[in-house]
Coordinates of C-alpha atoms in Angstrom, one line a residue:
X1 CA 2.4 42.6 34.1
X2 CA 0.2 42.3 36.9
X3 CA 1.3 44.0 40.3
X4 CA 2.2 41.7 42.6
X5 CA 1.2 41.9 46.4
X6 CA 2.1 39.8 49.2
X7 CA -0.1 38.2 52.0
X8 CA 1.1 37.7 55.1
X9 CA -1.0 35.1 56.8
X10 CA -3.3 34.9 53.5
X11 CA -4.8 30.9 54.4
X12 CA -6.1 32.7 57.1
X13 CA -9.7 33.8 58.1
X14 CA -9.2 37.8 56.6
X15 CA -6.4 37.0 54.6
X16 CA -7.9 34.2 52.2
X17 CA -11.4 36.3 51.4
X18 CA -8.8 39.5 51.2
X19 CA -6.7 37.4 48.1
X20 CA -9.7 36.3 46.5
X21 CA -10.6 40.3 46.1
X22 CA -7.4 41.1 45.0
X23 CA -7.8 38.5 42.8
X24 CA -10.4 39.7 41.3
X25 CA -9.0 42.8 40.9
X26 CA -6.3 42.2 39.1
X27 CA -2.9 41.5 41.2
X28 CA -1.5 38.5 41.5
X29 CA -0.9 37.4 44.7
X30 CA 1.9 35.7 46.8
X31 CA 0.6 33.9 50.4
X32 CA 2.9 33.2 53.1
X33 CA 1.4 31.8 56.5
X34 CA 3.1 29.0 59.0
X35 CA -0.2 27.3 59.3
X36 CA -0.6 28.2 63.0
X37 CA -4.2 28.6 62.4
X38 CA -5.1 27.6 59.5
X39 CA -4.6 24.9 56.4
X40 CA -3.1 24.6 53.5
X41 CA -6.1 23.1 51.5
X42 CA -7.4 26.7 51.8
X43 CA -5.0 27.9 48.9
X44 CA -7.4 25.1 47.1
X45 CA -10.8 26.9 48.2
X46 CA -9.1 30.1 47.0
X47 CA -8.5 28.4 44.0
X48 CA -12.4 27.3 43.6
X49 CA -14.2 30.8 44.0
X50 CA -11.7 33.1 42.0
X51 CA -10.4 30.7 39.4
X52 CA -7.1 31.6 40.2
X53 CA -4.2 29.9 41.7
X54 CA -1.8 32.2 44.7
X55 CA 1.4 31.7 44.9
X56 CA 2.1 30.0 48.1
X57 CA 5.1 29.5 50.6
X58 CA 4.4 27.9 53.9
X59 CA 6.7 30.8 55.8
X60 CA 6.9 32.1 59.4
X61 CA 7.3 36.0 59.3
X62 CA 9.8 35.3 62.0
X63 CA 12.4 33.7 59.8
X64 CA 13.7 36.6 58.7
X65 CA 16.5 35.0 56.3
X66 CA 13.3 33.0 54.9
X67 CA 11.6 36.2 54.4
X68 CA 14.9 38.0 52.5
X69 CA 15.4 34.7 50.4
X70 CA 11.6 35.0 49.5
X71 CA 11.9 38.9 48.4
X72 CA 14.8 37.4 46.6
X73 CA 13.0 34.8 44.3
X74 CA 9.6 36.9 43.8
X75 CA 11.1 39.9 42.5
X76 CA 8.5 42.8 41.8
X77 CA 6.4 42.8 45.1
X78 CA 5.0 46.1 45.4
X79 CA 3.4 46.0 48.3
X80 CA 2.4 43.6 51.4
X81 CA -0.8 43.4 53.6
X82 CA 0.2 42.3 56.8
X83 CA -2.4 39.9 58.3
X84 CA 0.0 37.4 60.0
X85 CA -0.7 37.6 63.8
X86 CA -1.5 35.6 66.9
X87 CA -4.9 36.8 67.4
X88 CA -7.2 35.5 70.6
X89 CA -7.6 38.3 73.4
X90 CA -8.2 35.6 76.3
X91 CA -5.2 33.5 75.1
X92 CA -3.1 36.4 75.0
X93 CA -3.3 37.7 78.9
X94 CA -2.0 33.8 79.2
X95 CA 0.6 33.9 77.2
X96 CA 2.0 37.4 76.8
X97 CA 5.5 37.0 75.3
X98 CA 4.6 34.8 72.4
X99 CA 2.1 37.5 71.5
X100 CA 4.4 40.2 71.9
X101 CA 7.2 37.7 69.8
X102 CA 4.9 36.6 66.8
X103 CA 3.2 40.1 66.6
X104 CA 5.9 42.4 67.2
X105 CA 9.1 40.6 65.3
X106 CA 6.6 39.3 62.3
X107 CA 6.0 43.5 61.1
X108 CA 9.6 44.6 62.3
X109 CA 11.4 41.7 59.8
X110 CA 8.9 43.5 57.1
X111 CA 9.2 46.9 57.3
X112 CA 13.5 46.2 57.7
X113 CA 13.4 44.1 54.3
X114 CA 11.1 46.6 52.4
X115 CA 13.3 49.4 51.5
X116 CA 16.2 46.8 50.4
X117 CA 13.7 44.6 48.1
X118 CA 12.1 48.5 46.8
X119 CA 8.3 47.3 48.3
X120 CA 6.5 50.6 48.6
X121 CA 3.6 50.0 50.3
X122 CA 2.1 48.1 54.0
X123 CA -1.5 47.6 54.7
X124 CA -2.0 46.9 58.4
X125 CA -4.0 44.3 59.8
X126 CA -4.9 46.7 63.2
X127 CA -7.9 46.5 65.3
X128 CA -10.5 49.2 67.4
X129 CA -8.8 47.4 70.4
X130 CA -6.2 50.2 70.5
X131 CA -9.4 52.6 71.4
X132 CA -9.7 50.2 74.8
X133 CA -13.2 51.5 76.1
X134 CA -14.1 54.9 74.4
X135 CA -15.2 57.7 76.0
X136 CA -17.5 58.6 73.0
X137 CA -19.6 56.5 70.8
X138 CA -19.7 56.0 68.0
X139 CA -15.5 56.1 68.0
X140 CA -13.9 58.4 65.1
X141 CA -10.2 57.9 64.3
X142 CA -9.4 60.8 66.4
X143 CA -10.2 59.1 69.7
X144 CA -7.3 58.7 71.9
X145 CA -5.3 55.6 72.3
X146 CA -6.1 54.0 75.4
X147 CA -3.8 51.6 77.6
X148 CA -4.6 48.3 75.8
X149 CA -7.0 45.9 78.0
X150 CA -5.0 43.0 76.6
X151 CA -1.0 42.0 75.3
X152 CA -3.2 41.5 71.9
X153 CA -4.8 44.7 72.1
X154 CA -1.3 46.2 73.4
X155 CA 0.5 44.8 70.4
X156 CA -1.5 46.4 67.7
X157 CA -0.5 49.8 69.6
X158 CA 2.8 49.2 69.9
X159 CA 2.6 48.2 65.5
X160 CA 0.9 50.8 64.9
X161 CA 3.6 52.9 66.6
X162 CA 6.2 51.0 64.8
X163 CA 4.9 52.0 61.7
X164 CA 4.7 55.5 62.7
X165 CA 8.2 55.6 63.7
X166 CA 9.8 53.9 60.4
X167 CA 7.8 55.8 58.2
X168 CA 8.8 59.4 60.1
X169 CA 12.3 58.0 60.3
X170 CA 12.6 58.8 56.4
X171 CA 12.0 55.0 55.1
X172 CA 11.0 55.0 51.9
X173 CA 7.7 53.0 53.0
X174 CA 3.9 54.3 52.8
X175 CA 1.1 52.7 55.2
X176 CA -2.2 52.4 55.8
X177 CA -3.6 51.1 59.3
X178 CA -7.1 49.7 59.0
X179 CA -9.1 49.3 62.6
X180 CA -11.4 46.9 62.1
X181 CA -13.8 45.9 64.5
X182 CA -15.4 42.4 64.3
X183 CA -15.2 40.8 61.2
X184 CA -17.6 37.5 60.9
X185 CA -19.5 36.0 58.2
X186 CA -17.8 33.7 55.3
X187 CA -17.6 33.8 51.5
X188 CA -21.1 33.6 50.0
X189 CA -19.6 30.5 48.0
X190 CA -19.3 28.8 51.4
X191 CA -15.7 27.8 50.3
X192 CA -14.3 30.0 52.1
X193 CA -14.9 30.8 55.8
X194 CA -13.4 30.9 59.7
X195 CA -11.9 28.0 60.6
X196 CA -10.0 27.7 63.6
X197 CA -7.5 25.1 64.7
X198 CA -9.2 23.6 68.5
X199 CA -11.7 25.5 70.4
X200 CA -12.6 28.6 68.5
X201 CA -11.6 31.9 70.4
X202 CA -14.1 34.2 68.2
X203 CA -17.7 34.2 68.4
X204 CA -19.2 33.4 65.4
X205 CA -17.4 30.3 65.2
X206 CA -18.2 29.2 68.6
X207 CA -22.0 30.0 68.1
X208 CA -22.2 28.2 64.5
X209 CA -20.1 25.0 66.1
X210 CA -22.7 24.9 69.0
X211 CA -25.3 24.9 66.7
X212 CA -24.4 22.1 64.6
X213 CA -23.7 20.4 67.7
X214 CA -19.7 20.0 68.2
X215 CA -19.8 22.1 70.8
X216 CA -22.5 21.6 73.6
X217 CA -23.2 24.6 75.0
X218 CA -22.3 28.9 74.0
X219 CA -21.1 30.9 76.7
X220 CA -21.8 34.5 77.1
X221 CA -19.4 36.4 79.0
X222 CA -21.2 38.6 81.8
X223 CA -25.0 40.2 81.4
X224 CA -24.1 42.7 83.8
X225 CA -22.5 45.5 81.7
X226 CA -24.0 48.7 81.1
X227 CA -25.6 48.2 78.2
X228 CA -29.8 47.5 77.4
X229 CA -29.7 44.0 78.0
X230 CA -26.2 43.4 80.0
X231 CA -24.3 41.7 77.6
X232 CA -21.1 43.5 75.8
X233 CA -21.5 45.6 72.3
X234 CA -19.6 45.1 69.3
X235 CA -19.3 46.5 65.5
X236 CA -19.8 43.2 63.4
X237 CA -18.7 43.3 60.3
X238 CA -18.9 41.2 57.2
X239 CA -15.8 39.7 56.0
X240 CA -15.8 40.0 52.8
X241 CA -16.8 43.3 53.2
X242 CA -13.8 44.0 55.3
X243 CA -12.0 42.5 52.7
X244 CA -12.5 44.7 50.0
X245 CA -11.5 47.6 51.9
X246 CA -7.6 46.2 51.7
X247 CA -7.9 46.5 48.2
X248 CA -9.3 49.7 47.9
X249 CA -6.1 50.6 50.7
X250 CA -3.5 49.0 48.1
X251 CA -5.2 50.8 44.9
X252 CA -4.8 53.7 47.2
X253 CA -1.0 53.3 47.7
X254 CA -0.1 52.5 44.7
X255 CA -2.0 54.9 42.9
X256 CA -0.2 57.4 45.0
X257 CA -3.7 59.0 46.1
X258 CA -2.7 58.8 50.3
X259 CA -3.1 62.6 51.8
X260 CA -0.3 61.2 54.1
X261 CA 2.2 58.5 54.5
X262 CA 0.7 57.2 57.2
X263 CA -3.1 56.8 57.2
X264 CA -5.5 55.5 59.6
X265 CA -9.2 53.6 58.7
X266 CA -11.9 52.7 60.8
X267 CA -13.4 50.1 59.2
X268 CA -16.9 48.5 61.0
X269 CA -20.7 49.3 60.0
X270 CA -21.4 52.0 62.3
X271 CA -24.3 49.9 64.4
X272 CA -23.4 48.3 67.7
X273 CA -25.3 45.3 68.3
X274 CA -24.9 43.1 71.9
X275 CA -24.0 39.6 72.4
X276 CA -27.4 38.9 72.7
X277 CA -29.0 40.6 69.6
X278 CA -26.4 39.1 67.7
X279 CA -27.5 35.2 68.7
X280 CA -31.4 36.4 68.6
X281 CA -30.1 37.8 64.2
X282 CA -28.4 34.3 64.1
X283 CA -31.9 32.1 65.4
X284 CA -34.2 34.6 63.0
X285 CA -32.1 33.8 59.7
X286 CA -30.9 30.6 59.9
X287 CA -34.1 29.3 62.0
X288 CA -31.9 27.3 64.2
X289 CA -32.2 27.6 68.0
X290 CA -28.9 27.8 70.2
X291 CA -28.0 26.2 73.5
X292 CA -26.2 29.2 75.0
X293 CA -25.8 30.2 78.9
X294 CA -24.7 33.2 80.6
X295 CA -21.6 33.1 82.7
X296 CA -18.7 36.1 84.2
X297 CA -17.2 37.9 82.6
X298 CA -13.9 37.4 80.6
X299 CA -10.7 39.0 81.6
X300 CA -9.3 41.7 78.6
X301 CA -13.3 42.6 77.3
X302 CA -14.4 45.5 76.5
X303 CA -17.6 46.9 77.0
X304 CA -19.0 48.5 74.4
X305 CA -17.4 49.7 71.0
X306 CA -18.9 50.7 67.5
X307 CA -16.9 52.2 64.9
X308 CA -18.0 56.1 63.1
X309 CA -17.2 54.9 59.7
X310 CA -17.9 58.2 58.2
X311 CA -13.7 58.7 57.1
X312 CA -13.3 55.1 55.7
X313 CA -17.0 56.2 54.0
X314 CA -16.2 59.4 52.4
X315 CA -12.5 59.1 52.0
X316 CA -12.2 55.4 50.5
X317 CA -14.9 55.5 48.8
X318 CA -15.8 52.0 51.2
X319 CA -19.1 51.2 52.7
X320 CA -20.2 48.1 54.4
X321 CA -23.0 46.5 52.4
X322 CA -23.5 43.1 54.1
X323 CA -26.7 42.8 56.8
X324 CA -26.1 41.0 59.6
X325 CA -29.0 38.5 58.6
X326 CA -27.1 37.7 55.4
X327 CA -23.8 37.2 57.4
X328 CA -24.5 34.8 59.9
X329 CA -26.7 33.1 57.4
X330 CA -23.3 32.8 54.9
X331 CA -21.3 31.8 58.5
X332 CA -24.1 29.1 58.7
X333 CA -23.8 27.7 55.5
X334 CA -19.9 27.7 55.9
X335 CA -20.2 25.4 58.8
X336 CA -22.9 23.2 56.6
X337 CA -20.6 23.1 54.5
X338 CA -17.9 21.8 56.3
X339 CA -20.1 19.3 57.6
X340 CA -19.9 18.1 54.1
X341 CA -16.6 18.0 53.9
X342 CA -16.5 16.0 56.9
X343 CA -14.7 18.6 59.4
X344 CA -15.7 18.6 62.2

C-alpha cells in the first residue's frame, strides 16, 4: 500500500507541481481545493506529466463536517500538506477578515480532525513574510518574528503559532513549517503552471501576461527603496524546486527522522535579485521586450528579503537547482502554452 497524503489546495499554483512530486515518489495522493483560485481541469494536467490520476474532492477547508466525512471515506491518510490559503498581500490589507477566516479556520478544522482520524504528520505552507523587514541579510531561521506588514503576512504568524501551540499542548501531531520566499516558474512540461483567476496578484504572472499582450502595461511598485537600483529585493524561487522540498518534509515525518516536533525551513536560493534585474533575466531568456512603468509604492511591501538556506541545505538534504534564466523561460512557455489552449 502506498501512503497516502492529502493536499489541501493541490489544483493550485504550489500544490499541483507539489502532487506531481509526490507522485513521483510514490504516495498517492488525495486533492481537496474550493476552486477559489484555480480549475478543476488542472487535476487533468496533473494527470498528463505524472501519468497518474489524484484523487479529487472539490472541498472548502472551512466545512469542517465535509472535512470529518472526507477523513471518514479516505481512511489511511498519513499526513496532510496544507497549501489551502487566500494568498495576495495587497488584497489582504482590503479585506482583512476573510483572510483572517479562510486562513485561520481552514488549519484549525485540520489540526482538530487529525488526532481523531490518527493523521500523524502537517507540512505548512508558511512564508518569509513572518520575518517582516530583517535586520540581517541574508535571514536564518533564527531571526525574530516581526509585526506582520500585512493580515496575510499576519496570518501565517499567527498558523505558525497555532501549530506551535497544538503540538506543545500534547497532540499527537508532528509539523514542519516551510518559509518560502517567492516561488515562480512553471512545470518544464508547460502543463502545469500559475494561473490565476482575474488580474494576477504575483509577479511573474503579471509580467508573462503583459508580455503576451493581455495586459497592457507592468507596474513596478516604487524605485525609491534602498536598494542599487530602487526597486524592492526578493528570493525567487523555482517552483518545482520548492516543490520537492514538501516531499523531502513528508519523507522526513514519516520516516520519523524530525530532531523536533515542530520544525522550521527556510526554503529560497539564497540570492536576492530586484524587481528590475528580475524583468532585465526575463527580456535576456525569453528575448521578449516588456512594456513596464514605474509607479509608488504598494501598501504591505517589503523592502528587501533573501533567504540563508544553509539549514534547509544541510539538514534536508534540499538545494535549489533551477536558474532564474531557466525559470522565467519555463513561466514563458506556460503562458505560450496557454495561448494554445486558448486562455487568455
Amino acid at each position: 500500500m502506498k501512503n497516502r497524503i492529502l493536499v489541501t489546495g493541490g489544483t493550485g499554483y504550489i500544490g499541483s507541481h507539489t502532487v506531481v512530486e509526490l507522485q513521483n515518489s510514490g504516495y498517492e495522493v488525495i486533492i481537496i481545493d474550493n476552486l477559489s483560485n484555480s480549475n478543476a481541469d488542472v487535476v487533468d494536467n496533473i494527470e498528463k506529466v505524472s501519468g497518474i490520476r489524484p484523487e479529487f474532492f472539490e472541498l472548502d477547508c472551512l466545512d469542517y463536517n465535509g472535512l470529518d466525512q472526507l477523513f471518514t471515506k479516505m481512511k489511511g491518510i498519513k499526513a496532510i500538506i496544507h497549501f489551502a490559503a487566500s494568498k495576495a498581500v495587497g488584497e489582504s490589507v482590503e479585506k482583512p477578515l476573510l483572510y483572517y477566516k479562510n486562513n485561520l479556520v481552514s488549519l484549525i478544522n485540520l489540526l482538530d480532525l487529525m488526532p481523531k482520524h490518527g493523521i500523524e504528520g502537517i507540512v505548512f505552507s508558511s512564508s518569509c513574510t513572518v520575518y517582516g523587514q530583517p535586520d540581517e541579510l541574508p535571514v536564518t531561521e533564527n531571526a525574530p518574528i516581526k509585526k506582520a506588514e500585512s493580515p496575510y503576512g499576519n496570518t501565517k504568524q499567527i498558523n505558525e503559532e497555532i501549530i506551535r501551540d497544538t503540538v506543545a499542548s500534547g497532540a499527537p501531531i508532528k509539523a514542519i513549517m516551510l518559509r518560502y520566499f517567492n516561488p515562480i516558474g512553471a512545470h518544464p512540461t508547460a502543463f502545469l503552471g500559475e494561473l490565476p483567476n482575474g488580474v494576477p496578484q504575483n509577479l511573474v504572472p503579471y509580467i508573462t501576461q503583459t508580455a503576451i499582450g493581455i495586459r497592457e502595461q507592468l507596474s513596478v511598485f516604487g524605485d525609491d527603496y534602498d536598494t542599487p537600483d530602487g526597486t524592492c529585493i526578493r528570493d525567487f524561487i523555482n517552483v518545482v524546486d520548492l516543490a520537492k522540498a514538501h516531499v523531502i518534509a513528508i519523507n522526513r515525518i514519516l520516516e520519523d527522522k524530525q530532531k523536533e516536533k515542530v520544525e522550521v525551513f527556510n526554503i529560497g536560493t539564497g540570492i536576492g535579485l530586484s524587481i528590475l534585474d528580475l524583468i532585465n533575466a526575463f527580456e535576456k531568456s525569453t528575448g521578449v521586450k516588456l512594456n513596464y512603468k514605474i509607479v509608488g509604492r504598494r501598501a504591505g511591501d517589503i523592502e528587501k528579503v533573501w533567504a540563508n538556506p544553509d539549514f534547509a541545505n544541510n539538514e534536508l538534504g534540499w538545494k535549489a537547482g533551477t536558474s532564474i534564466e531557466d525559470t522565467l523561460l519555463s513561466a514563458w512557455n506556460w503562458q505560450l502554452k496557454l495561448r494554445e489552449r486558448g486562455i487568455q
